[in-house]
Coordinates of C-alpha atoms in Angstrom, one line a residue:
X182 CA -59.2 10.7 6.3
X183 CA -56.5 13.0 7.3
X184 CA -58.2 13.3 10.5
X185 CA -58.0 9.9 12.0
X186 CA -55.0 8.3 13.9
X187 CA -52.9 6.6 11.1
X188 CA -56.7 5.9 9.1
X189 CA -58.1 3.8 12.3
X190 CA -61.9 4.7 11.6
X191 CA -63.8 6.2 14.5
X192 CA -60.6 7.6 15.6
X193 CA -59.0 11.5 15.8
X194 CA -55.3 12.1 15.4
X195 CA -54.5 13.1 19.6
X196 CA -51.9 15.5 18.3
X197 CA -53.6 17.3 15.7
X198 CA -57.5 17.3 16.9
X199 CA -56.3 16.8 20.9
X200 CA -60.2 18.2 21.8
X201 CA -62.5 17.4 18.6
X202 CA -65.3 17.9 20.9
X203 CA -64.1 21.8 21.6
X204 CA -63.6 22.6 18.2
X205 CA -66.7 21.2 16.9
X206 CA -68.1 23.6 19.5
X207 CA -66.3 26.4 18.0
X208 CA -67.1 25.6 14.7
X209 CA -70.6 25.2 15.5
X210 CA -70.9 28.7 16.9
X211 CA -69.5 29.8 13.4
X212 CA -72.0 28.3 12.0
X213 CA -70.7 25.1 10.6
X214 CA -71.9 21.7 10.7
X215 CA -68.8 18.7 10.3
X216 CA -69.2 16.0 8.3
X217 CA -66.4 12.8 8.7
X218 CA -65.3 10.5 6.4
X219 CA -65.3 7.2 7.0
X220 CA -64.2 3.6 5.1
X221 CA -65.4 0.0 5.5
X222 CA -61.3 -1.2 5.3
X223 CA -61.0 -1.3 9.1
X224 CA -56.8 -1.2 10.6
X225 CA -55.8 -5.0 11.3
X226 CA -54.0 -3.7 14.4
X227 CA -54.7 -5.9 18.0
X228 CA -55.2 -3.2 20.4
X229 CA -57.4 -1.0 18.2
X230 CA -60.9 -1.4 19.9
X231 CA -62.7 -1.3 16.5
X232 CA -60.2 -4.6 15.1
X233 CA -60.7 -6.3 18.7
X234 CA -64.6 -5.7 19.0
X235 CA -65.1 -6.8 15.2
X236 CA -63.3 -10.2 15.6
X237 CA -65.1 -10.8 18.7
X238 CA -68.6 -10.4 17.7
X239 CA -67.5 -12.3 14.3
X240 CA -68.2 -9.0 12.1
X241 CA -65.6 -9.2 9.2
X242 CA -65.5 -11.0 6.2
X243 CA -64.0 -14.2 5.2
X244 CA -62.5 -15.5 2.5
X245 CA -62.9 -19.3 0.6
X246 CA -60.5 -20.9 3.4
X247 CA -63.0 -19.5 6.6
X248 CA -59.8 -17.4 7.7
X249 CA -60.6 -13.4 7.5
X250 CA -59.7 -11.5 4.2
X251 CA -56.7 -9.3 4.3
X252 CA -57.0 -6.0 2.0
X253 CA -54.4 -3.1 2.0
X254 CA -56.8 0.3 1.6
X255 CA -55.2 3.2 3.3
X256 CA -53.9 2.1 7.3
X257 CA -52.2 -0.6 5.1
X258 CA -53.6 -4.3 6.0
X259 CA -57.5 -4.2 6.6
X260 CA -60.1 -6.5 7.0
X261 CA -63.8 -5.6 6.1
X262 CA -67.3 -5.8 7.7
X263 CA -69.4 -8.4 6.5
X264 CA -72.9 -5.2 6.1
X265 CA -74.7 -8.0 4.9
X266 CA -74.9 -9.7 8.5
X267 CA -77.8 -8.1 10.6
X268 CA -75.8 -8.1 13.9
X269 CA -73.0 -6.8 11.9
X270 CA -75.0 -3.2 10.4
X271 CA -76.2 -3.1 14.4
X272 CA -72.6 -3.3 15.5
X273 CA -71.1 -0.4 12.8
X274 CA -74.1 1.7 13.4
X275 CA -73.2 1.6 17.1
X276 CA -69.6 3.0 17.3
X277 CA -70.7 6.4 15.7
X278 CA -71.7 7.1 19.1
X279 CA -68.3 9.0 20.1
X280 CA -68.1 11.3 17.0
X281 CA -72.0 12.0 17.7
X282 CA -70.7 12.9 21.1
X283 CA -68.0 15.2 20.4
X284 CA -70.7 16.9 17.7
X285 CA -70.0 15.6 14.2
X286 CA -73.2 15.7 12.3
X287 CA -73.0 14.1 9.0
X288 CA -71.0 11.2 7.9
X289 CA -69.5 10.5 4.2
X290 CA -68.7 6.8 3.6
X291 CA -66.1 6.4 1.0
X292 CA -64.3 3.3 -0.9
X293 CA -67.5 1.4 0.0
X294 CA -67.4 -0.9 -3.3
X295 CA -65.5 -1.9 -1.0
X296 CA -62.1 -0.7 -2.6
X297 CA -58.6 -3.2 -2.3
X298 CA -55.6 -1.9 -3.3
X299 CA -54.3 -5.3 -3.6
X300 CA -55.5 -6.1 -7.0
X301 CA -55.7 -4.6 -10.4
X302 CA -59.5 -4.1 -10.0
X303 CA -59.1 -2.2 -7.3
X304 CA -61.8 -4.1 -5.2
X305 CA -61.9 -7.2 -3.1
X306 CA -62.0 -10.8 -4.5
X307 CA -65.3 -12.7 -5.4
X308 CA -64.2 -15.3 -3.7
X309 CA -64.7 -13.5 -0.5
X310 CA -67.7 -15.2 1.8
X311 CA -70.3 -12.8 3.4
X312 CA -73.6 -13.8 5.4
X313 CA -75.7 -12.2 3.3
X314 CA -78.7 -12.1 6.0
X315 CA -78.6 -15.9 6.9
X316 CA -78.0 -17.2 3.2
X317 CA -73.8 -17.4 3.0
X318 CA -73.0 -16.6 -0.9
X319 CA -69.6 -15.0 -2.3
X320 CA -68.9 -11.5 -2.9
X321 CA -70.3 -12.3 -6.7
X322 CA -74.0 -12.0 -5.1
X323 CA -73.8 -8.4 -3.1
X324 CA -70.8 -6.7 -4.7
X325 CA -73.9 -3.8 -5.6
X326 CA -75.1 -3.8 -2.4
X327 CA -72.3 -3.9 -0.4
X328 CA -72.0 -0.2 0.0
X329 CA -75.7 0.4 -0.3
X330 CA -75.7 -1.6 2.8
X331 CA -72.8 0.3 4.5
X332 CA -74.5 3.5 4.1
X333 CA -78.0 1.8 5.5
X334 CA -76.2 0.4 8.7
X335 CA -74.6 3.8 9.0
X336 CA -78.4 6.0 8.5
X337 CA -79.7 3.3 10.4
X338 CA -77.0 3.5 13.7
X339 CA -77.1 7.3 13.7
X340 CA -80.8 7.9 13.9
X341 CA -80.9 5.1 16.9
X342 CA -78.5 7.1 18.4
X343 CA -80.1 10.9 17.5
X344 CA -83.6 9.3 17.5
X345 CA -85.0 13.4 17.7
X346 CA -82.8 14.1 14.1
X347 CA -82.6 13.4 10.7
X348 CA -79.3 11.7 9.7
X349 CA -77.0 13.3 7.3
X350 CA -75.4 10.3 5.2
X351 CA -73.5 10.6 1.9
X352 CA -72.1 7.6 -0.2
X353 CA -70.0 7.0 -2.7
X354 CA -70.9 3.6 -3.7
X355 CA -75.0 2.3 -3.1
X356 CA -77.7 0.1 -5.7
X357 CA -81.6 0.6 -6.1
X358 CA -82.9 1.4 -2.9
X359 CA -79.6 3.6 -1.2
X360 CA -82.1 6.9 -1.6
X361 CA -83.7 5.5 1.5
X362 CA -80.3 6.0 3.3
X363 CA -77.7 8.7 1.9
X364 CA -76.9 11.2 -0.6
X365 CA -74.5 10.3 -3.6
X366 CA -71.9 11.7 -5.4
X367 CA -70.3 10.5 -8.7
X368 CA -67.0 10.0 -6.8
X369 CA -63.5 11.1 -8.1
X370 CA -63.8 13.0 -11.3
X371 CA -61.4 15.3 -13.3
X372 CA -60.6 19.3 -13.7
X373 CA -62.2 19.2 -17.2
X374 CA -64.4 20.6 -19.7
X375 CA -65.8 16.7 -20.3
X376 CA -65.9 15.9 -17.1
X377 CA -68.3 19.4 -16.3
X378 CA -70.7 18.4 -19.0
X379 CA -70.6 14.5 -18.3
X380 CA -71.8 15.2 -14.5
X381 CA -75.3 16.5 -15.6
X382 CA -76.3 12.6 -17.7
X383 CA -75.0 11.3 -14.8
X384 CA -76.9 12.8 -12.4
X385 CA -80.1 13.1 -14.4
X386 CA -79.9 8.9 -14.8
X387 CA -79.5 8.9 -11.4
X388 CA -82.6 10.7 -11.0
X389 CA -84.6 8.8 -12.9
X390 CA -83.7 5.8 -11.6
X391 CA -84.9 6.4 -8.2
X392 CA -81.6 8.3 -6.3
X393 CA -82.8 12.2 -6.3
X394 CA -79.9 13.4 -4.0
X395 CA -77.3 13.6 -5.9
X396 CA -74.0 15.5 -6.9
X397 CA -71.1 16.1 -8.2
X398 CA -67.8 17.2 -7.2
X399 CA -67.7 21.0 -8.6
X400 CA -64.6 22.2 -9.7
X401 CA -63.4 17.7 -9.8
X402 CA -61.4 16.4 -7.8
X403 CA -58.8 15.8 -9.8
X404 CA -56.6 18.6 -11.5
X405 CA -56.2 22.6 -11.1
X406 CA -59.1 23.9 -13.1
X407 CA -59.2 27.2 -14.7
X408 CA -60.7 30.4 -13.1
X409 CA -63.3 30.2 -15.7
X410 CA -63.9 26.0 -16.0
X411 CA -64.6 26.5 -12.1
X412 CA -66.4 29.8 -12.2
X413 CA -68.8 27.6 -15.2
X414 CA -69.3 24.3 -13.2
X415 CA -70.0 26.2 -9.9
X416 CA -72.5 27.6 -12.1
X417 CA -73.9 24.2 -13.1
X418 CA -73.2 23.2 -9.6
X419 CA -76.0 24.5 -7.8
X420 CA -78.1 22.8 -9.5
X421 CA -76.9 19.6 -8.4
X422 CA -79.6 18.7 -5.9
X423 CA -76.3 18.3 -3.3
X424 CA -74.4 20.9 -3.7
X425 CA -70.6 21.0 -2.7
X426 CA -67.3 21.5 -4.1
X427 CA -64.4 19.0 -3.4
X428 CA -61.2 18.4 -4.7
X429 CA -57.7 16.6 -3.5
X430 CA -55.5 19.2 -3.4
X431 CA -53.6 21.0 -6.2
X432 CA -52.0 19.0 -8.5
X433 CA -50.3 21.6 -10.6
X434 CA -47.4 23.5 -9.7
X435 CA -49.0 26.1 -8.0
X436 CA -51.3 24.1 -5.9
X437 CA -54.4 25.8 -6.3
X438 CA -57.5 24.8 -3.5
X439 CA -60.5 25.1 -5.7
X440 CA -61.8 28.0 -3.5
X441 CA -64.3 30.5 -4.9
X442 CA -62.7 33.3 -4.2
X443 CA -58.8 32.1 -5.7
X444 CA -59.1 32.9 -9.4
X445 CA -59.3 36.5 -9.2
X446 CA -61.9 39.7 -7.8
X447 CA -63.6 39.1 -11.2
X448 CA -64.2 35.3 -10.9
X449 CA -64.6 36.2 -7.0
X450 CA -67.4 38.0 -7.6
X451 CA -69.3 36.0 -10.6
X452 CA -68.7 32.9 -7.9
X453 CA -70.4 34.9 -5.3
X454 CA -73.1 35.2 -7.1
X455 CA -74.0 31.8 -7.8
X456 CA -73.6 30.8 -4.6
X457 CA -75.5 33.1 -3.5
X458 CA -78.4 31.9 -6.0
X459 CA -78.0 28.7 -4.3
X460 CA -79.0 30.1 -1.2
X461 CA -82.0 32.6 -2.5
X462 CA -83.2 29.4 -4.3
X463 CA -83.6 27.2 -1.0
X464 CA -87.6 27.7 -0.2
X465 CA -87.8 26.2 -3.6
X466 CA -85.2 23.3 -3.5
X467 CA -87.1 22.5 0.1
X468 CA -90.4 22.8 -1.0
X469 CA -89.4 20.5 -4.1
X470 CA -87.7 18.0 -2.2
X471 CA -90.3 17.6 -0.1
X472 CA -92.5 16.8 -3.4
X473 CA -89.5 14.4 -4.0
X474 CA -90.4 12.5 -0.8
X475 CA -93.7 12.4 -1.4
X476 CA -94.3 11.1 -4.8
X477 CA -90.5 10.2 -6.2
X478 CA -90.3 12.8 -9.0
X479 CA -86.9 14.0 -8.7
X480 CA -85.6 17.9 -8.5
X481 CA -83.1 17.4 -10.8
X482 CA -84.8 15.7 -13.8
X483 CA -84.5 16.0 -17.6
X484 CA -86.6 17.6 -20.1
X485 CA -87.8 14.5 -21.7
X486 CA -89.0 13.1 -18.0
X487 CA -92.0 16.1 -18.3
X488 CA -92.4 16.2 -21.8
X489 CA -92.0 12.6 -23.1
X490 CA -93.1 12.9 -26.9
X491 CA -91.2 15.7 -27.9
X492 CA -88.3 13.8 -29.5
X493 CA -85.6 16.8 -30.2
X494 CA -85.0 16.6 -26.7
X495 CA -84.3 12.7 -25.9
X496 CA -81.1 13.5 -26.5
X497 CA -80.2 17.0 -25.2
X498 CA -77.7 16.3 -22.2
X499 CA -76.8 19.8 -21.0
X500 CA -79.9 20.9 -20.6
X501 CA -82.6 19.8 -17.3
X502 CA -85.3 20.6 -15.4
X503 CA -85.4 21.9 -11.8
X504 CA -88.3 21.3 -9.9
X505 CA -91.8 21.6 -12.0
X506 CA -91.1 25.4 -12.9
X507 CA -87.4 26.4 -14.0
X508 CA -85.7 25.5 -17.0
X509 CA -81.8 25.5 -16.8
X510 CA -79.5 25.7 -20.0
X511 CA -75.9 25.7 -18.0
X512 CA -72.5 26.9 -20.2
X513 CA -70.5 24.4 -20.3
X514 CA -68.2 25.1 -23.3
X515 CA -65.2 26.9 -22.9
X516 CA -64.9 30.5 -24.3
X517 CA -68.7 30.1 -24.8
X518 CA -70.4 33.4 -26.0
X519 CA -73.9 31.7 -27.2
X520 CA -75.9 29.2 -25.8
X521 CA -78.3 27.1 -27.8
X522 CA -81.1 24.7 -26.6
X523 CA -84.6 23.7 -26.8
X524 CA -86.6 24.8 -24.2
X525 CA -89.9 22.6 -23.4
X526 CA -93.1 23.4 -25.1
X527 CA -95.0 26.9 -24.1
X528 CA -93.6 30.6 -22.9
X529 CA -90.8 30.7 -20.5
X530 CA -89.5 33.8 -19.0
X531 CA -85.4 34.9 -18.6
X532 CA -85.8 34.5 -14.6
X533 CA -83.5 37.5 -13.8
X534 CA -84.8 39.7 -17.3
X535 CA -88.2 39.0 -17.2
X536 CA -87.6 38.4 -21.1
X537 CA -89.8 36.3 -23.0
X538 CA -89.2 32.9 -24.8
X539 CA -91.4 30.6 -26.8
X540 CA -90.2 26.9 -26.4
X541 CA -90.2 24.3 -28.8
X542 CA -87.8 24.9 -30.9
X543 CA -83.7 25.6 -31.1
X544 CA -83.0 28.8 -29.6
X545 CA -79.6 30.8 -28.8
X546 CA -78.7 33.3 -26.6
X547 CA -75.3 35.6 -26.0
X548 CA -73.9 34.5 -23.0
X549 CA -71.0 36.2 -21.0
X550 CA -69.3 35.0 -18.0
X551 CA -71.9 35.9 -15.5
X552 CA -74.4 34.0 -17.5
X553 CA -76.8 31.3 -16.1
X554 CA -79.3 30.8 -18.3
X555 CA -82.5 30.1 -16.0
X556 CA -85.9 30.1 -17.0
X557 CA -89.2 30.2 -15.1
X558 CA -92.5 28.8 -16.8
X559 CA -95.4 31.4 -17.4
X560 CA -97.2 31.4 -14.7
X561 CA -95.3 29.6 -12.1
X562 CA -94.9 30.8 -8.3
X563 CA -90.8 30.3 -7.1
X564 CA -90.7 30.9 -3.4
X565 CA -87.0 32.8 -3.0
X566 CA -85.3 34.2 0.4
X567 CA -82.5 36.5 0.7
X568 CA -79.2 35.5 0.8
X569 CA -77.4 33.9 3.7
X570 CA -73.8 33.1 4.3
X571 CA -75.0 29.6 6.0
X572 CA -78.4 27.7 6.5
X573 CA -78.4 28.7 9.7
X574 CA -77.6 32.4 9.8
X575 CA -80.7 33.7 10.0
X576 CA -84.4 32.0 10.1
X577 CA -86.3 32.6 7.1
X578 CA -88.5 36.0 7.6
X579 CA -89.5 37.6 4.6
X580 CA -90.3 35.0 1.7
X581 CA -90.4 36.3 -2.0
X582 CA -92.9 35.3 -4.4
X583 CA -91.8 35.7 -8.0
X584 CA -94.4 35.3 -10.1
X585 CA -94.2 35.1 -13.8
X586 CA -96.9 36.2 -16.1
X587 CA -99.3 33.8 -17.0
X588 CA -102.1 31.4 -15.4
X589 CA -100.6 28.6 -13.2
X590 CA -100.2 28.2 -9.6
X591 CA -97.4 27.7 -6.3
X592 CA -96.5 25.8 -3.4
X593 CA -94.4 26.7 -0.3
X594 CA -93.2 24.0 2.5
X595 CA -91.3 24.7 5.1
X596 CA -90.2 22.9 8.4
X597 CA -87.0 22.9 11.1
X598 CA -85.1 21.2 8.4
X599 CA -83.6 18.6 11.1
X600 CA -86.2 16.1 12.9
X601 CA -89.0 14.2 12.1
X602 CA -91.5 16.5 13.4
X603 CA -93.3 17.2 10.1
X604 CA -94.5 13.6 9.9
X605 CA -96.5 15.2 13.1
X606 CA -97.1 18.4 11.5
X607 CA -94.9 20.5 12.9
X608 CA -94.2 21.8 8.8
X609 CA -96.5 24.3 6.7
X610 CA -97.4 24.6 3.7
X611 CA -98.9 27.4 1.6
X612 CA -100.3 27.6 -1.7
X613 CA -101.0 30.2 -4.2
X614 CA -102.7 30.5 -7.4
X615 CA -101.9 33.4 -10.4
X616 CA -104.8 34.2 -13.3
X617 CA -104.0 35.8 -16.2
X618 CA -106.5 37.8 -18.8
X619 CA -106.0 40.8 -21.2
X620 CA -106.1 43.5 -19.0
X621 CA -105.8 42.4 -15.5
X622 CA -103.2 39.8 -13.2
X623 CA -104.2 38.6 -10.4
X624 CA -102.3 36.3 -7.2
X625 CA -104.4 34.8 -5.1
X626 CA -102.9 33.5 -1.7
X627 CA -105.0 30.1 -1.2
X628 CA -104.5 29.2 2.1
X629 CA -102.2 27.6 4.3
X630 CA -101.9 24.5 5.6
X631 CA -99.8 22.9 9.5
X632 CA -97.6 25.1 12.3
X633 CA -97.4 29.1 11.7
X634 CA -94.4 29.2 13.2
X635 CA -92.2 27.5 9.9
X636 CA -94.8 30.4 8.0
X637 CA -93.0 33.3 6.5
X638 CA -93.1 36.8 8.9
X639 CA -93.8 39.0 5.6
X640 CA -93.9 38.6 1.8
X641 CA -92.0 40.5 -1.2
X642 CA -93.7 39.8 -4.7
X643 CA -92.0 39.6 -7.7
X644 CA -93.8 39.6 -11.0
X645 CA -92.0 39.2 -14.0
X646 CA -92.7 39.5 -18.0
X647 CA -94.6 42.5 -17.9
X648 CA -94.1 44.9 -20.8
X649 CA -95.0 47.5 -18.9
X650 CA -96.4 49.0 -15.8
X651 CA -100.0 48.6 -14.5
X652 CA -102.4 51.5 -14.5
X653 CA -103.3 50.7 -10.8
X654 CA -102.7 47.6 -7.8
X655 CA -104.7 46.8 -5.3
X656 CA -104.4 44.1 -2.6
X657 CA -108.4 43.9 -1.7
X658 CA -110.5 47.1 -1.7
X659 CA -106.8 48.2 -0.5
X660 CA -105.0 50.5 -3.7
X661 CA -101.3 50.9 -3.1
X662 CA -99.3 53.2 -3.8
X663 CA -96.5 53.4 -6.6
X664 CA -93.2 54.1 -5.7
X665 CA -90.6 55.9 -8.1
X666 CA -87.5 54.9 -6.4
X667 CA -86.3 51.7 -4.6
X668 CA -85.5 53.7 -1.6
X669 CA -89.1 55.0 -1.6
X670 CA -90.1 51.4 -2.0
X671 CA -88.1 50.0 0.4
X672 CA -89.4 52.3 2.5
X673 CA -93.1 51.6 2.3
X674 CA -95.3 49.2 4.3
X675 CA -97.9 49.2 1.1
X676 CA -96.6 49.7 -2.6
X677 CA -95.6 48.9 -6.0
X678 CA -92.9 49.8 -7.9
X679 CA -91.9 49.1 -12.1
X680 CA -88.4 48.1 -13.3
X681 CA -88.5 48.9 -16.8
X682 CA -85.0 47.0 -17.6
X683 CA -86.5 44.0 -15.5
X684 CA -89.6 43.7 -17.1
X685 CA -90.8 43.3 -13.3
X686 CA -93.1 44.8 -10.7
X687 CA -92.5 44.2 -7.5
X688 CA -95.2 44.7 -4.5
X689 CA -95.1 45.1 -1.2
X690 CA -98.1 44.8 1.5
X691 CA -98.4 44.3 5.2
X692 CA -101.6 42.6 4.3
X693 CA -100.7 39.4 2.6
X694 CA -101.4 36.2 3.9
X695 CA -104.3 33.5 3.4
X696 CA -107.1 34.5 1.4
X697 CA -105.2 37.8 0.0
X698 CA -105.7 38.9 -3.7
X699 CA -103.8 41.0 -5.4
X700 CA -105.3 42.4 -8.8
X701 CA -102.3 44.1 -10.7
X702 CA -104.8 46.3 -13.8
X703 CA -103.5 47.5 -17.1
X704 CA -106.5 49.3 -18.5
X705 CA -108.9 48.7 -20.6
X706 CA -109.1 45.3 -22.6
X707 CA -106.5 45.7 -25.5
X708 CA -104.1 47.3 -24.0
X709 CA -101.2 44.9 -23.7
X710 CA -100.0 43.2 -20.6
X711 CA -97.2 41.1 -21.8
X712 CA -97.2 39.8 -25.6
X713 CA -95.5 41.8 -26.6
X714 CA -92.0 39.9 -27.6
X715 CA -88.6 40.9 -26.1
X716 CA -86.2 42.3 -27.9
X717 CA -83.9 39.5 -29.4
X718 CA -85.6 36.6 -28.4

C-alpha cells in the first residue's frame, strides 16, 4: 500500500514511483511481473478523481439514514463501493485501466471483508445499506460476498480491458463461488510453529470446498521466524498450490525480511533447494491444474479425499496429496529428527531415493534439515523441467519423465500459460502409459494431442525403484548403449545409465516421441526387478 499517494487506490506516490511505467519496464526485462495491492476503503478526499467519479455515478455505500458511510481504513476517512451494484463492479473494474497501462499485471485485493477500523469488529456496521443487484438489504445479507464480489468486478474489469490475457487476481476475503475469480490466501498469520502446521487444514478445507488456488503466507506475516521454522515452512510451502512468501517487516530487534537467503549459507542453500523443487515440479502443477479446471478435483487435497474408507487418516492434518501421484509428509515440528505418517494404501516410492514404502500403515522416517518427505505412487508418470530462476527464463525444452516402477500411466499439458488460447487449442497434451512384469518395464509414449509448438524439444527419463540395473534397453528394435559415467551420459544422443544410490535409471534417446516404447529387460523371469525392500523401510 506503501506505493500509493497517501493510500488513494489507483494512485502512485509522484515522489517515490515518479515513472511507474519505466520501471515496470525495467522490471519486466528482469523478468518480473508486478502485482499491486489494492482496498475497497476508498480516500474521502474532493479532488481525488476516484472519491468524485464514485459519488457521481452513486457507487458507495450508504448507511440506515441514506447519507454515505464513513469508515477510517488506512487514508483515514473512507467510504466503500457498494460491489453488489452491477454498474458499480463495471465502474471499479474500469479504473484498472492506468496501472494496466503503465504494466502492472496482477492485482491483490486486501481488507475486502470490507475491514473498518472504527469499531471493535474491525469491519463495517450491519446497518450499512447496499443494492444488492436491484433488491436493497443491509450489510447482514452480503457481508460473505462482499469481497467475493470485489475480487469478481476486479477479474471481471481486467480481462475487459486485456481481453487477449488471463487475469491475475488474488483475495483475501471471497464465499462459494470466488475460485471463478482469484486466488486466496489465509491472510495475516504468525512466525510460529502452530501457525506452519495450521496452514495445511486450512488450505486442504479450502480445497474441498471448491477454492483450489490457495496459500499461505510462508515464513507468516507476523513475527521474525527462525532460520529453521522458515527453512521448514518454505518447505511445506511449495506445496501450497500459490506459492509465495510475505511478511510485514521485522518485528524483532533485528528486523529480519524473511528472505531465503538471510538465515545463514547453510539455510541458504536447503532454501535453494526447495525453491528450486518448486520450479522442476511446474509441468506437473500445470498439468494438474489444468485437471483442476476441468473436473474440480483440487491439487492440494487430503488423503481421505482419494481414499475415503480408510479411517486412520480422517484425521491426519500434516499430511496431503498433490495432484493424483505424490504423497507429501512435510516437517513441521521443531528440532524434528523422525517423521511419522500413514501413507495411502499400495507402494510408494522416496521420490528423490527411489526407496520403497508399503502404505497403509504408521511409518517413520529419519529426517534432517534438508528433508522433504515426497513420495511418488508406483507406477506414476511426473513430468519435471529443470530449474529456472523465473517462469519466464527460459521456455520449457527438454521435459523429464520420472517414472516409478510399477503399472500406471501419465499426462502432460502444456500451453502459453497467459491467454485463452487453449480453449481454441492452442495447448498440448501428451499421454504415456508404464507396464510392469517380472522381468521386463516398459514406457509407452501414447500419443499426443493439440499445437506442437507448447510440445517438449527432447525428453530425459527417469525411472526409479529399481534394485538394480537392467541387463539391456531398447527404445524400438533400437538397443542403447550404457553409459558408466554421467559425463559419458550426458554426452550421448542414445543411452542408459544406473545410479546405484538412487535406485534409478535414467535414459536418454533422440527418438522419443508419440508411439515410442521403451522396454527396460532384467533377464530371465525370476530375476528381481524391484521387490526387493529398501533398506530401513
Amino acid at each position: 500500500i506503501d506505493y500509493m499517494d497517501g493510500y488513494r487506490c489507483f494512485t502512485w506516490d509522484g515522489k517515490t514511483f515518479p515513472k511507474p511505467d519505466r520501471l515496470m519496464k525495467e522490471l519486466r526485462k528482469m523478468g518480473y511481473r508486478v502485482v499491486v495491492i489494492l482496498d475497497p476503503g476508498i480516500k474521502r478526499d474532493p479532488g481525488y478523481s476516484v472519491y468524485d467519479n464514485g459519488l457521481a455515478g452513486a457507487h458507495f455505500c450508504y448507511d440506515e439514514k441514506g447519507e454515505h458511510y464513513i469508515g477510517r481504513v488506512w487514508p483515514g476517512e473512507t467510504v466503500f463501493p457498494d460491489f453488489t451494484r452491477p454498474e458499480t463492479r463495471e465502474w471499479w473494474g474500469s479504473l484498472y485501466k492506468g496501472l494496466l497501462d503503465d504494466g502492472v499485471t496482477g492485482f491483490w485485493n486486501d481488507m475486502n471483508e470490507p475491514a473498518d477500523f472504527s469499531f471493535e469488529s474491525a469491519t463495517v456496521p450491519l446497518s450499512m445499506r447496499h443494492d444488492n443487484d436491484g433488491e436493497p438489504c443491509d450489510h447482514r445479507a452480503v457481508h460473505n460476498v462482499y469481497g467475493m464480489q470485489m475480487a469478481r468486478s476486479t477479474f471481471e474489469g481486467v480481462e475487459t480491458l486485456r481481453s487477449d490475457e488471463r487475469p491475475f487476481v488474488l483475495t483475501r476475503a471471497g464465499y462459494s463461488g470466488v475460485q471463478r475469480y482469484a486466488a486466496v490466501w489465509t491472510g495475516d498469520n504468525l512466525s510460529s510453529w502452530e501457525h506452519l502446521r495450521m496452514s495445511i487444514p486450512m488450505l486442504l478445507n479450502m480445497s474441498v470446498s471448491g477454492i483450489s488456488f490457495i496459500g499461505a503466507d510462508i515464513g507468516g506475516f507476523r513475527g521474525d521466524p527462525t532460520p529453521e521454522l522458515f527453512t521448514r515452512w518454505l518447505q511445506t510451502g511449495i506445496f501450497y498450490p500459490l506459492c509465495r512468501t510475505h511478511t510485514c517487516g521485522g518485528m524483532g530487534k533485528d528486523g529480519a525480511e524473511q528472505d531465503p537467503t538471510v538465515y545463514g549459507k547453510k539455510h541458504e542453500k536447503i532454501n535453494r533447494r526447495a525453491i528450486e523443487l518448486r520450479y522442476e515440479l511446474l509441468p506437473y502443477i500445470y498439468t494438474q491444474l489444468r485437471e483442476t479446471e476441468r473436473s474440480g478435483d483440487p491439487l492440494l487435497r487430503p488423503i481421505w479425499f482419494d481414499e475415503p474408507m480408510m479411517e486412520k487418516v480422517h484425521r491426519r492434518d500434516y499430511e496431503f496429496f498433490f495432484g493424483k501421484s505424490l504423497f507429501v509428509a512435510p516437517v513441521v515440528h521443531e528440532g524434528a529428527q523422525k517423521r511419522e505418517f500413514v501413507a495411502p494404501p499400495g507402494e510408494w516410492y522416496d521420490f528423490f531415493s527411489g526407496r520403497r514404502l508399503v502404505g497403509g500403515e504408521e511409518t517413520s522416517v529419519p529426517v534432517d534439515l534438508k528433508s522433504i518427505p515426497m513420495f511418488a505412487r508406483a507406477g506414476a508418470i511426473i513430468p519435471t523441467r529443470e530449474a529456472v530462476q523465473f517462469t519466464d527464463e527460459a521456455p520449457l525444452r527438454e521435459l523429464t519423465l520420472n517414472v516409478f516402477a510399477g503399472s500406471g500411466a501419465g499426462t502432460f499439458y502444456n500451453d502459453d500459460g497467459l491467454s485463452y488460447g487453449y480453449r481454441d487449442n492452442a495447448c498440448v497434451e501428451e499421454n504415456y502409459r508404464v507396464t510392469a512384469s517380472d522381468d521386463k518395464l516398459t514406457l509407452e509414449f501414447v500419443g499426443r494431442e493439440g499445437d506442437e509448438q507448447f510440445a517438449p524439444k527432447s525428453y530425459a527419463i527417469r525411472v526409479a525403484g529399481l534394485e538394480r540395473a537392467p541387463d539391456v534397453v531398447t527404445i524400438g528394435d533400437r538397443k542403447l548403449t550404457e553409459k558408466k559415467t554421467p559425463a559419458d551420459f550426458v554426452k550421448a544422443k542414445a543411452a542408459w545409465r544406473f545410479d546405484k544410490s538412487t535406485r534409478s535409471l535414467r535414459v536418454r534417446s533422440v527418438d522419443f516421441g508419440p508411439g515410442a516404447i521403451i522396454e527396460i529387460s532384467f533377464g530371465a523371469p525370476g530375476k528381481s526387478r524391484r521387490r526387493k525392500p529398501a533398506a530401513g523401510r
